XYZ file of C-alpha atoms in Angstrom:
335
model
C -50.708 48.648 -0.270
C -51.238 49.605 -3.821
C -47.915 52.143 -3.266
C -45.369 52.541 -0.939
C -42.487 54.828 -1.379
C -39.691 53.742 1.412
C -37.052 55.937 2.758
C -37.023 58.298 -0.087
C -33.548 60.649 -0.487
C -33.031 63.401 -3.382
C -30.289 65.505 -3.370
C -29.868 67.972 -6.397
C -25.755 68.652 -7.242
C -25.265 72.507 -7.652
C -22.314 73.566 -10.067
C -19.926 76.019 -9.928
C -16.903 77.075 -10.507
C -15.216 77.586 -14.039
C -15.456 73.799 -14.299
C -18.661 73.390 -13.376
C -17.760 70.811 -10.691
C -20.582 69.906 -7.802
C -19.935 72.788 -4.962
C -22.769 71.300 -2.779
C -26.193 69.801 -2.557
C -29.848 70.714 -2.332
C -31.383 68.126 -0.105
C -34.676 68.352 -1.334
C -36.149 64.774 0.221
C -34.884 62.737 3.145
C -35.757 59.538 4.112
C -39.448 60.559 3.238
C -41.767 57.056 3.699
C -45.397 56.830 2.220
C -47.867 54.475 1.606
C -51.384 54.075 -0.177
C -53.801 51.821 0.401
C -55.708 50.952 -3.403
C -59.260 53.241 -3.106
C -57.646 55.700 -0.323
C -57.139 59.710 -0.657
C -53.828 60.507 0.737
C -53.666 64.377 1.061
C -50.054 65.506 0.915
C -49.533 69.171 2.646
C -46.935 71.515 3.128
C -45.296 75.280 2.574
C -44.093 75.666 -1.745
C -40.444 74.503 -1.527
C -41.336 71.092 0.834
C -40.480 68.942 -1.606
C -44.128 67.918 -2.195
C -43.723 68.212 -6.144
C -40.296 66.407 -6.073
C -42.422 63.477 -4.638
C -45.141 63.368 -7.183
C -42.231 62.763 -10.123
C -39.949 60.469 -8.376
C -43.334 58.425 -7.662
C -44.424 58.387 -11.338
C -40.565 58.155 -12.046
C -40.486 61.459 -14.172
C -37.028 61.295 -11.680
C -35.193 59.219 -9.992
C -34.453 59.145 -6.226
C -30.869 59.276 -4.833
C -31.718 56.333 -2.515
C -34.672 54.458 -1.530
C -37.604 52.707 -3.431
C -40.878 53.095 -4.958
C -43.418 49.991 -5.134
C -46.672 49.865 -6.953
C -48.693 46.996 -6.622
C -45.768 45.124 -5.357
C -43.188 45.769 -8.517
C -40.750 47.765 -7.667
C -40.504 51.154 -10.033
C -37.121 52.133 -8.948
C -34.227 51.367 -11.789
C -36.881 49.962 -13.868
C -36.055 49.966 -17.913
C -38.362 51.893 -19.888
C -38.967 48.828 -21.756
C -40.578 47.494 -18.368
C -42.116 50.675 -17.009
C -44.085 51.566 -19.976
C -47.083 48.780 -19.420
C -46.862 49.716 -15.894
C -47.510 53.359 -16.676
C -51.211 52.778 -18.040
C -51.752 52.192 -13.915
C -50.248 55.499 -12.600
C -51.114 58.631 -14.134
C -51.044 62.460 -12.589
C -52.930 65.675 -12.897
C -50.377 69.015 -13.228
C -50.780 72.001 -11.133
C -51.077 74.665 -14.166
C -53.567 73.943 -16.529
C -52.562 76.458 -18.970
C -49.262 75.039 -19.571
C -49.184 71.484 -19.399
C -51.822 71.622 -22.153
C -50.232 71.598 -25.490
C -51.237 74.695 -27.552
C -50.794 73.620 -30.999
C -53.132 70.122 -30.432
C -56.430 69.589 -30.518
C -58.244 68.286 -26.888
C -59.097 65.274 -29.182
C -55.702 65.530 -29.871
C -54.813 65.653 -26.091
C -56.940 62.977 -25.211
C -56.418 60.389 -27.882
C -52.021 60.183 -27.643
C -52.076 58.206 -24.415
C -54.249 55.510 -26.504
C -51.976 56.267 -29.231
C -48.755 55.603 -27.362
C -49.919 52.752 -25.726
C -51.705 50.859 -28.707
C -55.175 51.120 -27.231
C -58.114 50.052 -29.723
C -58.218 51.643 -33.532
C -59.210 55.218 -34.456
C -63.350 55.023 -34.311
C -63.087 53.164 -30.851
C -60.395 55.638 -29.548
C -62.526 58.991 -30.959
C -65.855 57.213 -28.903
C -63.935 56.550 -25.785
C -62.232 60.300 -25.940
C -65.896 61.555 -26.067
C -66.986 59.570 -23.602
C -64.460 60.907 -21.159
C -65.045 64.416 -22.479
C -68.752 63.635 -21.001
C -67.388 62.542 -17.845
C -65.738 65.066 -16.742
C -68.394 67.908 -17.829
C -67.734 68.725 -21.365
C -69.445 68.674 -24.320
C -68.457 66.277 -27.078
C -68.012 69.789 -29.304
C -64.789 70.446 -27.286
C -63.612 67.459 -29.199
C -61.904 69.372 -32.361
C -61.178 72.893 -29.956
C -58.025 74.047 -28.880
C -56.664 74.875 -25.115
C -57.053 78.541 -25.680
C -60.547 78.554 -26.262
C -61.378 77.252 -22.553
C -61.409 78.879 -19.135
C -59.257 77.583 -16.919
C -61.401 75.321 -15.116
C -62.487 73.937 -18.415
C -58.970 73.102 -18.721
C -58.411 71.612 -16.029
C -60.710 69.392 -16.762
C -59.280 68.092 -19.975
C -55.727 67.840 -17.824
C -58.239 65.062 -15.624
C -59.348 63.483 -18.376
C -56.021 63.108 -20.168
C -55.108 61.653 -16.665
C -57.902 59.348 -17.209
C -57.863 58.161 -20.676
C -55.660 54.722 -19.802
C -58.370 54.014 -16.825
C -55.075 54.281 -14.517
C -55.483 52.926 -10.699
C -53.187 56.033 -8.847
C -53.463 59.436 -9.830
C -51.632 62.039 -8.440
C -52.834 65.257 -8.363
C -50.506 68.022 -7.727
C -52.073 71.027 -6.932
C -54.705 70.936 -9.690
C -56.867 73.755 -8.332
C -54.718 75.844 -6.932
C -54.362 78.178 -10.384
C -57.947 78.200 -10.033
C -61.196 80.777 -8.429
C -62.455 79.697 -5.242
C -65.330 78.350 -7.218
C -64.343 76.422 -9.694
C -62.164 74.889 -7.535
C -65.121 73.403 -5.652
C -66.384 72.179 -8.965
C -62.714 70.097 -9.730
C -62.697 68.604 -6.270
C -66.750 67.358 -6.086
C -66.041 66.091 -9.754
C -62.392 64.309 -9.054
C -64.345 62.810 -5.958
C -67.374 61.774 -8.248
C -64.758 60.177 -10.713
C -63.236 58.238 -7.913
C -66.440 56.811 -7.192
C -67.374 55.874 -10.460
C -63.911 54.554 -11.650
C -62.489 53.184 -8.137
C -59.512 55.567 -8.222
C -56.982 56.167 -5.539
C -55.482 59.517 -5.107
C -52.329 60.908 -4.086
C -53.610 64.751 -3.659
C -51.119 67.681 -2.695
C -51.766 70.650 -2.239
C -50.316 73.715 0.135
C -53.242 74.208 2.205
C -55.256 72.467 4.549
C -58.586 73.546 4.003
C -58.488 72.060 0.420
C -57.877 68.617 1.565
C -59.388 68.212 5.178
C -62.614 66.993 3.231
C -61.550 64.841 0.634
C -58.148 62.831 2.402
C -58.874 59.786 4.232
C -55.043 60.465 5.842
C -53.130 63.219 5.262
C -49.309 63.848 5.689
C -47.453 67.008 6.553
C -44.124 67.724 4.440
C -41.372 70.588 6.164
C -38.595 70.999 4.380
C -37.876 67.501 2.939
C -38.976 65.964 5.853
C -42.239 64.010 6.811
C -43.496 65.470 10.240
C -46.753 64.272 10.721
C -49.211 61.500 9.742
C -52.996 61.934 10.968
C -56.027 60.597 9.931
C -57.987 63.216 8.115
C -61.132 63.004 10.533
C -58.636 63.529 13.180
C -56.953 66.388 12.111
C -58.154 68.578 14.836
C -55.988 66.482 17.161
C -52.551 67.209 14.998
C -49.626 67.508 17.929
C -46.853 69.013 15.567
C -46.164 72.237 15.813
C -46.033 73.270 11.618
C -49.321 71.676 11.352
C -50.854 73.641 14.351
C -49.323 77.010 12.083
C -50.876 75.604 8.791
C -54.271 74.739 10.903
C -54.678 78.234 12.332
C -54.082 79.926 8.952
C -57.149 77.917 8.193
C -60.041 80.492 7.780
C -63.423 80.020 9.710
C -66.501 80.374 7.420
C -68.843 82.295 10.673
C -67.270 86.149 10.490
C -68.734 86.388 14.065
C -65.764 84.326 15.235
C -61.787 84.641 14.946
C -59.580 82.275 15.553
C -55.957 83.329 16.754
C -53.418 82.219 14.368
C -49.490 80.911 14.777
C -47.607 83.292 13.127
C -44.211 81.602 12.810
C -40.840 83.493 13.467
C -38.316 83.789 10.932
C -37.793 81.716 7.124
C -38.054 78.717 5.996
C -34.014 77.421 5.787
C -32.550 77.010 2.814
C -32.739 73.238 1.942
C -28.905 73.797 0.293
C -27.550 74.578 4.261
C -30.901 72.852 6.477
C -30.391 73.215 10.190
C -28.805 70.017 12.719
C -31.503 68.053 14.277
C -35.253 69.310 13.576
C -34.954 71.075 10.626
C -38.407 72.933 11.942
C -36.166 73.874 15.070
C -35.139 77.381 14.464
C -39.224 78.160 13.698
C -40.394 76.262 16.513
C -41.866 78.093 19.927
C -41.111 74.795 21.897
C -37.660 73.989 20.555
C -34.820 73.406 23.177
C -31.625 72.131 23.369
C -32.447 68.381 22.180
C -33.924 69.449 18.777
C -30.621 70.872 17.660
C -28.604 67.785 18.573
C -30.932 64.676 17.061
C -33.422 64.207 14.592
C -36.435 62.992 15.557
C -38.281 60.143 14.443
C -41.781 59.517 13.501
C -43.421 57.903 17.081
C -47.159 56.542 16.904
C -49.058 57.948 19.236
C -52.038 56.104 18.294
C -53.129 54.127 15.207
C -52.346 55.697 12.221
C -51.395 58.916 13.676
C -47.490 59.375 13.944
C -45.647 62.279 14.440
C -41.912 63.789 13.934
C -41.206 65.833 17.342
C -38.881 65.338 20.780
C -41.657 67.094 22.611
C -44.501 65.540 21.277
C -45.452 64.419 24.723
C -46.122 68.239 25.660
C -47.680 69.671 22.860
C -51.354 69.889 23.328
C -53.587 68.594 20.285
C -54.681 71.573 17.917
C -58.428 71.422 19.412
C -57.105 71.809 22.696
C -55.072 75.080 21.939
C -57.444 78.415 22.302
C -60.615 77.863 20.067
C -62.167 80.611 17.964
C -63.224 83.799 20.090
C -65.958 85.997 19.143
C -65.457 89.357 17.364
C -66.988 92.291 19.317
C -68.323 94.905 17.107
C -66.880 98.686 18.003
């Protein structure tokens, strides 16, 4: 495995008081498990608030995790000196959701693009200008962007220098958090048929998150469903129509079907999402569940494989039908 995050716990201490002492904890990862095989899409799914994001940075150690470890290529990142970490960093890189402001405003894209090299001592200024250029050119823009500033692009032109200032070091992981969800239904087509291009061409492996499902069915090789700090299901992405967990028969349903002649009828779950400061005993997807009983409010459950590669987080598992087997799309009758 080219990563491997094991049993993953973050807790964030909230202050109060007149002393500012720690009143309690938000508990926003717990015992979260992942691994990524080197060339694989991982698509990582769930509601805002999941604890998808908190992920991404303890994995490129932009924090550091209460408990549990993160391996890359079998050296472990966890407590690692910066000394240490730094040549490892070249290897893991990530894309930012927003690409207006994790571009800096007063900088160049040449700019941009040539402090990773910069940092990490990579060739002298003509070779670093060329290879800038050339990644400029890979990812769709013209080598006049070069000497422009982040205000003078759209946002999907943006974006697009946030990839290849992901790119520059010729990394093996990237995660991508969200990059086209600040974008049009367009050009985010255009980000995800380039970023799969680039993975082609460069032999990239992607950790890809994102809040929907219908951004990553196509592009994950597995995919993994996040609820509140918790990992609930694993699933193949070709087999995503036979998901068994309840949350990711709601996020599959809210799904929309391309032929307007057909409607599909959607899981509307009851109530909030709980806070993570307070979560619920047992499930924490319990008190939104239609099939919760007793037994879900006493013990957690455990991620069981019901087949290769396809484990899931549920007592009942056993009696919920797979997604394709719940009612299909109906057609719409015109009045």
């Amino acid at each position: 495995m080219l990563l491997e995050a094991k049993n993953i716990v973050k807790k964030f201490p909230l202050k109060g008081g007149f002393l500012g002492r720690t009143v309690g904890h938000v508990h926003a990862l717990n015992d979260v498990s992942l691994s990524i095989a080197a060339g694989q899409t991982v698509g990582l799914v769930g509601e805002s608030g999941c604890g998808k994001t908190t992920l991404a940075r303890l994995i490129m150690r932009l924090l550091e995790p209460s408990a549990g470890q993160v391996v890359f290529d079998g050296q472990e990142l966890t407590g690692l000196k910066e000394k240490k970490l730094r040549p490892l960093r070249k290897r893991f890189q990530m894309i930012f959701q927003d690409p207006f402001s994790s571009l800096n405003p007063r900088m160049t894209v040449g700019q941009i693009l040539t402090e990773p090299l910069v940092v990490h001592k990579v060739g002298r200024a003509e070779q670093r200008r060329e290879q800038v250029v050339g990644m400029l050119q890979k990812v769709g823009l013209s080598p006049e962007a070069y000497a422009k500033y982040p205000h003078e692009f759209s946002g999907g032109q943006r974006q697009r220098v946030g990839i290849a200032r992901a790119l520059m070091l010729y990394p093996q992981l990237v995660v991508a958090d969200e990059p086209v969800s600040a974008l049009d239904v367009s050009v985010q087509a255009q980000i995800i048929n380039l970023m799969q291009q680039l993975q082609q061409e460069m032999k990239l492996t992607y950790l890809f998150i994102a809040h929907d499902l219908k951004v990553v069915r196509h592009l994950s090789q597995k995919i993994v469903v996040m609820y509140l700090g918790h990992i609930v299901e694993e699933i193949p992405g070709a087999e995503l129509a036979r998901a068994r967990h309840p949350y990711t028969h709601a996020l599959l349903s809210a799904v929309p079907i391309p032929d307007p002649t057909l409607r599909r009828k959607k899981i509307v779950l009851s109530g909030d999402v709980p806070s993570p400061i307070d979560p619920p005993s047992g499930c924490v997807f319990r008190t939104r569940c239609p099939y919760a009983q007793e037994l879900c409010a006493q013990k957690v459950p455990l991620l069981e494989e019901l087949k290769p590669e396809h484990r899931v987080a549920c007592h009942l598992v056993r009696e919920v039908k797979p997604f394709a087997e719940l009612d299909g799309p109906s057609s719409v009758t015109s009045p």
